[in-house]
XYZ file of N, CA and C in Angstrom:
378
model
N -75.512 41.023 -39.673
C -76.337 39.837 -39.687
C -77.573 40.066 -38.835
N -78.600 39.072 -39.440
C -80.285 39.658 -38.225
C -79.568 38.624 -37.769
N -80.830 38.770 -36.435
C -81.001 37.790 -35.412
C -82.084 36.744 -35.794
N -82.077 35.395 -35.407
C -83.111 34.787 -35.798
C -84.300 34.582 -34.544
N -85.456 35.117 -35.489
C -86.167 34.592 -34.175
C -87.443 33.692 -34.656
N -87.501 32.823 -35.571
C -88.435 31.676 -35.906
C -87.650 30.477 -35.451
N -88.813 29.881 -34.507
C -88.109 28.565 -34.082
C -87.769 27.953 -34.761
N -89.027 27.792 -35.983
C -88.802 26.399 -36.702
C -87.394 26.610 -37.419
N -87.148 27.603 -37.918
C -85.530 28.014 -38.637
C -84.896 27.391 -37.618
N -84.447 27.850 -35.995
C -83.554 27.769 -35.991
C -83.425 26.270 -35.232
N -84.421 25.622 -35.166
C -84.324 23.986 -35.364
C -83.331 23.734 -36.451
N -83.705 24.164 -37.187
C -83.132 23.816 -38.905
C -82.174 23.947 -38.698
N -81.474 25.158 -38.232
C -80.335 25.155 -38.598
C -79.535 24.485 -37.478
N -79.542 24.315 -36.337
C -79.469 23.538 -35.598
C -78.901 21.912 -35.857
N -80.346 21.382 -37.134
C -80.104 19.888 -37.476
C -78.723 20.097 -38.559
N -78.754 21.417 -39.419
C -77.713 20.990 -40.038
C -76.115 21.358 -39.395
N -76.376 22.193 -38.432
C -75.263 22.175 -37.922
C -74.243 20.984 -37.405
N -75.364 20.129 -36.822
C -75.444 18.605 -36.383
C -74.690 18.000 -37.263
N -75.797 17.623 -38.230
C -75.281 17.227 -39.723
C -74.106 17.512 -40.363
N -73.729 18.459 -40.051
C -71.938 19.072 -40.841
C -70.738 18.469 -39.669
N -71.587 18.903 -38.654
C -70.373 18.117 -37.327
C -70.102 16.311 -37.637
N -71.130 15.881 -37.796
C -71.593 14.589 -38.328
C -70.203 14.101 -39.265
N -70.524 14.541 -40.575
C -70.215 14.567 -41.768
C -68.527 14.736 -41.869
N -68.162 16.013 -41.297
C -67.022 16.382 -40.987
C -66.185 15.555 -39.764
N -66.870 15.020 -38.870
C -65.875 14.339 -37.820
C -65.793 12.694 -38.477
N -67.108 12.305 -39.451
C -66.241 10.807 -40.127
C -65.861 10.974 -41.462
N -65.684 12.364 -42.132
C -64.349 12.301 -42.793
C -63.194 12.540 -41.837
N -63.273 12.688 -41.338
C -61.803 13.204 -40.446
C -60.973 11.802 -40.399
N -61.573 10.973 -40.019
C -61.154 9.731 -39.094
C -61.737 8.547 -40.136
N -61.969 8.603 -40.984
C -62.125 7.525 -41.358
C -60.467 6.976 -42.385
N -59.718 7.659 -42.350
C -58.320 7.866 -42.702
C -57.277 6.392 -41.692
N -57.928 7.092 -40.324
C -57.371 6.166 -39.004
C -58.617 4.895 -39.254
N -59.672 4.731 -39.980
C -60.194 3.421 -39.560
C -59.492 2.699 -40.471
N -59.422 2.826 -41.810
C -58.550 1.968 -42.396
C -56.437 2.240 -42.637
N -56.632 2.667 -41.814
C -54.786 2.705 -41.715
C -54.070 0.958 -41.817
N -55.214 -0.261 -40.747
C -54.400 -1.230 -40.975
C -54.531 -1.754 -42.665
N -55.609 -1.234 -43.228
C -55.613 -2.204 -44.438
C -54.438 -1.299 -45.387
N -54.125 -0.127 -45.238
C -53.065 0.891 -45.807
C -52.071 0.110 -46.047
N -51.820 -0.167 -44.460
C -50.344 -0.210 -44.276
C -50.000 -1.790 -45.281
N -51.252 -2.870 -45.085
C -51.017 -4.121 -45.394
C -51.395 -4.134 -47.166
N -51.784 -3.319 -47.616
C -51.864 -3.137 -48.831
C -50.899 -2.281 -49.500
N -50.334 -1.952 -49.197
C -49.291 -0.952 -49.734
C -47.747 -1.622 -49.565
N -47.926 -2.509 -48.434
C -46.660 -2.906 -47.790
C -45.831 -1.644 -47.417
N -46.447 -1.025 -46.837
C -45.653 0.290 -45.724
C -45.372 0.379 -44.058
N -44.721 0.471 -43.900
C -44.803 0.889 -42.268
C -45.838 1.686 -41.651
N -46.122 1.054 -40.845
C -47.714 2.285 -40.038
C -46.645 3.546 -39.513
N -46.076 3.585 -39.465
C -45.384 5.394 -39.484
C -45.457 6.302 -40.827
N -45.339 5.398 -41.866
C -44.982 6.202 -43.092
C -46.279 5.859 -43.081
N -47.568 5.643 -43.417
C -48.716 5.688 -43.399
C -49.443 6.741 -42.683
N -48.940 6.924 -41.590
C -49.384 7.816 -40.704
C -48.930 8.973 -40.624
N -48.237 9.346 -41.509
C -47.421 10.422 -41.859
C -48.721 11.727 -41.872
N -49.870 11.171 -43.267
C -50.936 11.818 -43.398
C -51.454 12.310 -42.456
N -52.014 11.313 -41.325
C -52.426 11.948 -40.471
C -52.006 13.613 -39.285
N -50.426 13.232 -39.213
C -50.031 14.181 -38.932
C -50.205 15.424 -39.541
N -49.765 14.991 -40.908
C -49.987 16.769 -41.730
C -51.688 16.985 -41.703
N -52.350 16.381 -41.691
C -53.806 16.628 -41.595
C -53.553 16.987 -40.408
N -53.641 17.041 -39.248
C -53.545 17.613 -37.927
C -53.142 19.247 -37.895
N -51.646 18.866 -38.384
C -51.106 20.350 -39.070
C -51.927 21.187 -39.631
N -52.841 20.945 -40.705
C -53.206 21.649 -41.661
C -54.504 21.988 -40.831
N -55.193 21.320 -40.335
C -56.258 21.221 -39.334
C -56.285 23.009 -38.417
N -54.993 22.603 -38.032
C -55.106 24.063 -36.801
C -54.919 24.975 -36.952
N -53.939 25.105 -38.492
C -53.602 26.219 -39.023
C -54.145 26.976 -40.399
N -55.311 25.714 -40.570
C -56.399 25.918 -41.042
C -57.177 27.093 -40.484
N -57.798 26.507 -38.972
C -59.191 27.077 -38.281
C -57.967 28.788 -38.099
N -57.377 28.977 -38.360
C -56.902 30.700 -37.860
C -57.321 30.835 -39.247
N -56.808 30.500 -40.384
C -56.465 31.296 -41.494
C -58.379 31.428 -42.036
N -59.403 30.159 -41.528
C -61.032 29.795 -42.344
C -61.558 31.186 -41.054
N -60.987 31.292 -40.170
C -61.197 32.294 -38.932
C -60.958 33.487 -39.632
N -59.782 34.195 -40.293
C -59.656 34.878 -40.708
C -60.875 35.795 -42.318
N -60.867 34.349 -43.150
C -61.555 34.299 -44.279
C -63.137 34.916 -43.628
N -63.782 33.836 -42.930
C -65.268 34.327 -41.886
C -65.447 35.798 -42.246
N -64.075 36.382 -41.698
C -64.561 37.812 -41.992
C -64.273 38.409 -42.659
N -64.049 38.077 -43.798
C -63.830 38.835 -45.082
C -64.637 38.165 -46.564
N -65.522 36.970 -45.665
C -66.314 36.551 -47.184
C -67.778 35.482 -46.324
N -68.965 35.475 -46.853
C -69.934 34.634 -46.260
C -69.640 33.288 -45.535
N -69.928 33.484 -44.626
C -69.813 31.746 -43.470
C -70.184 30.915 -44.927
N -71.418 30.742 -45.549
C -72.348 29.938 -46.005
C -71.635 29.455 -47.221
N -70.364 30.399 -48.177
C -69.785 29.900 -48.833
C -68.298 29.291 -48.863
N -68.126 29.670 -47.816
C -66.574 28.915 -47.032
C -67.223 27.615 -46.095
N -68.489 27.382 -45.797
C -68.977 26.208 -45.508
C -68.631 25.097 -46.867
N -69.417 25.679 -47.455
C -69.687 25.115 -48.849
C -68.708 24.678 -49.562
N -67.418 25.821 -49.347
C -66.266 25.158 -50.047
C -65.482 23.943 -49.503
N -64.928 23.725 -47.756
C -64.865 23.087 -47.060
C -65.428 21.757 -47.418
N -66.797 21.665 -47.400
C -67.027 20.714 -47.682
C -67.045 19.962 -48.949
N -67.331 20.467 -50.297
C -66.885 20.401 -51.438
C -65.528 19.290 -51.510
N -64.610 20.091 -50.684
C -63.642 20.094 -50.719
C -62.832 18.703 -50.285
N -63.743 18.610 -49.137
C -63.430 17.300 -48.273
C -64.181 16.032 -48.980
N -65.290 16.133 -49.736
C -65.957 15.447 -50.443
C -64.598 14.872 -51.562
N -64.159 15.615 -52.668
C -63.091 15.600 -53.352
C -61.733 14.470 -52.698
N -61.346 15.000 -51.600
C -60.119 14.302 -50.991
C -60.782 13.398 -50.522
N -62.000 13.141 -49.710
C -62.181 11.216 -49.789
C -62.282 9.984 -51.000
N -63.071 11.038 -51.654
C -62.878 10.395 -53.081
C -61.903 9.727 -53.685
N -60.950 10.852 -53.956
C -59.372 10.696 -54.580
C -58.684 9.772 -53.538
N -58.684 9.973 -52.176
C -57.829 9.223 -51.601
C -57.278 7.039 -51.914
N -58.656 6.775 -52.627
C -58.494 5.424 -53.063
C -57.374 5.067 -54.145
N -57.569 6.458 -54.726
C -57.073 6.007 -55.986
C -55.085 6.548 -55.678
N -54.927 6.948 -54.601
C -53.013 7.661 -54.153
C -52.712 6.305 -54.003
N -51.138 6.051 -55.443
C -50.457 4.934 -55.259
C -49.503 4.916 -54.438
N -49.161 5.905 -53.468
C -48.144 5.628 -52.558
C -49.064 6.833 -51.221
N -47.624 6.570 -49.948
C -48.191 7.705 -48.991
C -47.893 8.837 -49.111
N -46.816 9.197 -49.814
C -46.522 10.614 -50.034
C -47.765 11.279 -50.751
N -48.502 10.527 -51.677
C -49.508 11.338 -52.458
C -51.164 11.500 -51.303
N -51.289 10.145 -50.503
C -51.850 10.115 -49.815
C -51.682 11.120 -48.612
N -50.151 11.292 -48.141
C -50.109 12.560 -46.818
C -50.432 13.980 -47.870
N -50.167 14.142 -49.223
C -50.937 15.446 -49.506
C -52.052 15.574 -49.559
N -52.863 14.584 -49.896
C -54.347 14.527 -50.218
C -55.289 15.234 -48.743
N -54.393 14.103 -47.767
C -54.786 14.333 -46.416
C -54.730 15.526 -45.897
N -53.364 16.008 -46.185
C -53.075 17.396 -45.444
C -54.171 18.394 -46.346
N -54.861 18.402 -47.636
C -55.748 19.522 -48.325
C -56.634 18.921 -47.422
N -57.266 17.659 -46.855
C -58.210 17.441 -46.507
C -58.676 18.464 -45.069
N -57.249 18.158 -44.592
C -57.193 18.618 -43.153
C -57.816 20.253 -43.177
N -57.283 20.915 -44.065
C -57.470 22.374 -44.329
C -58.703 22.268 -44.870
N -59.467 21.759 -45.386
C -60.838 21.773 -45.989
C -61.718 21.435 -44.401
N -61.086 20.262 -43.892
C -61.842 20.556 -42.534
C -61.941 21.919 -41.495
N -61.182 22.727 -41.697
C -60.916 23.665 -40.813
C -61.819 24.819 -40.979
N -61.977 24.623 -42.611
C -63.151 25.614 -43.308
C -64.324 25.795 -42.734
N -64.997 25.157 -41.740
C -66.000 24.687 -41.240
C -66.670 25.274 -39.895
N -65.863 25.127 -39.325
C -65.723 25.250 -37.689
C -65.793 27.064 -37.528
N -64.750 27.941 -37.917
C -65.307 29.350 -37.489
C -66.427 29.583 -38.414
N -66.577 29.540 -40.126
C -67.622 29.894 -40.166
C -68.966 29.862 -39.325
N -69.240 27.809 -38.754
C -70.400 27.840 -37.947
C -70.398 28.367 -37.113
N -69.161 28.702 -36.305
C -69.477 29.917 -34.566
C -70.072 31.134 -35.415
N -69.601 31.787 -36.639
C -69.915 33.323 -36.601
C -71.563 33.083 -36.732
N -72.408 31.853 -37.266
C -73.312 31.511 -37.966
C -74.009 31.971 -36.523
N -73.641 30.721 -35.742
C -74.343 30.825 -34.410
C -74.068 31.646 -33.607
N -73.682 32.632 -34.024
C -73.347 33.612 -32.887
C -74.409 34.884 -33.206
């Protein structure tokens, strides 16, 4: 990889780095902003609701080793790309999961689509 040395680039990349942190930390959580209307629309227990969240957590950490791993064996810029793609997809779909079991899978791909993210941008900025 060069080094960058135009400011104005690395403003840029900078804002979108921003921008993906952005993007990526309120998909993350916007799961937990509506959990009470979940639970009261579904008529579920906030445990079995929250189930998702856990496996998203899961998938989350054991994500960033395996998107860590990928980094170096394929472009940051298209394991960005997929990640997010990706996470785009599972907010989407998530309206339409008639129960939580379909909802904790949706979540848990989500979780792993988030993870996609994070080593690519260190190798970016590094």
């Amino acid at each position: 990889m060069m080094k960058l040395t135009d400011k104005k680039y690395i403003k840029f990349l900078v804002f979108l780095c921003s921008a993906l942190y952005f993007v990526s930390y309120m998909t993350r959580i916007n799961y937990q902003a509506v959990l009470v209307e979940i639970t009261k629309s579904l008529g579920v227990e906030k445990s079995a609701a929250s189930l998702a969240l856990t496996l998203s957590a899961i998938s989350y950490g054991t994500g960033q080793l395996i998107s860590g791993y990928l980094g170096d064996k394929f472009k940051p810029d298209k394991i960005i790309l997929s990640g997010l793609v990706c996470t785009t997809l599972m907010n989407l779909l998530i309206p339409f999961c008639p129960s939580t079991g379909y909802m904790a899978v949706v979540w848990f791909i989500n979780g792993f689509a988030q993870a996609m993210m994070w080593p690519p941008i260190v190798k970016i900025m590094t």
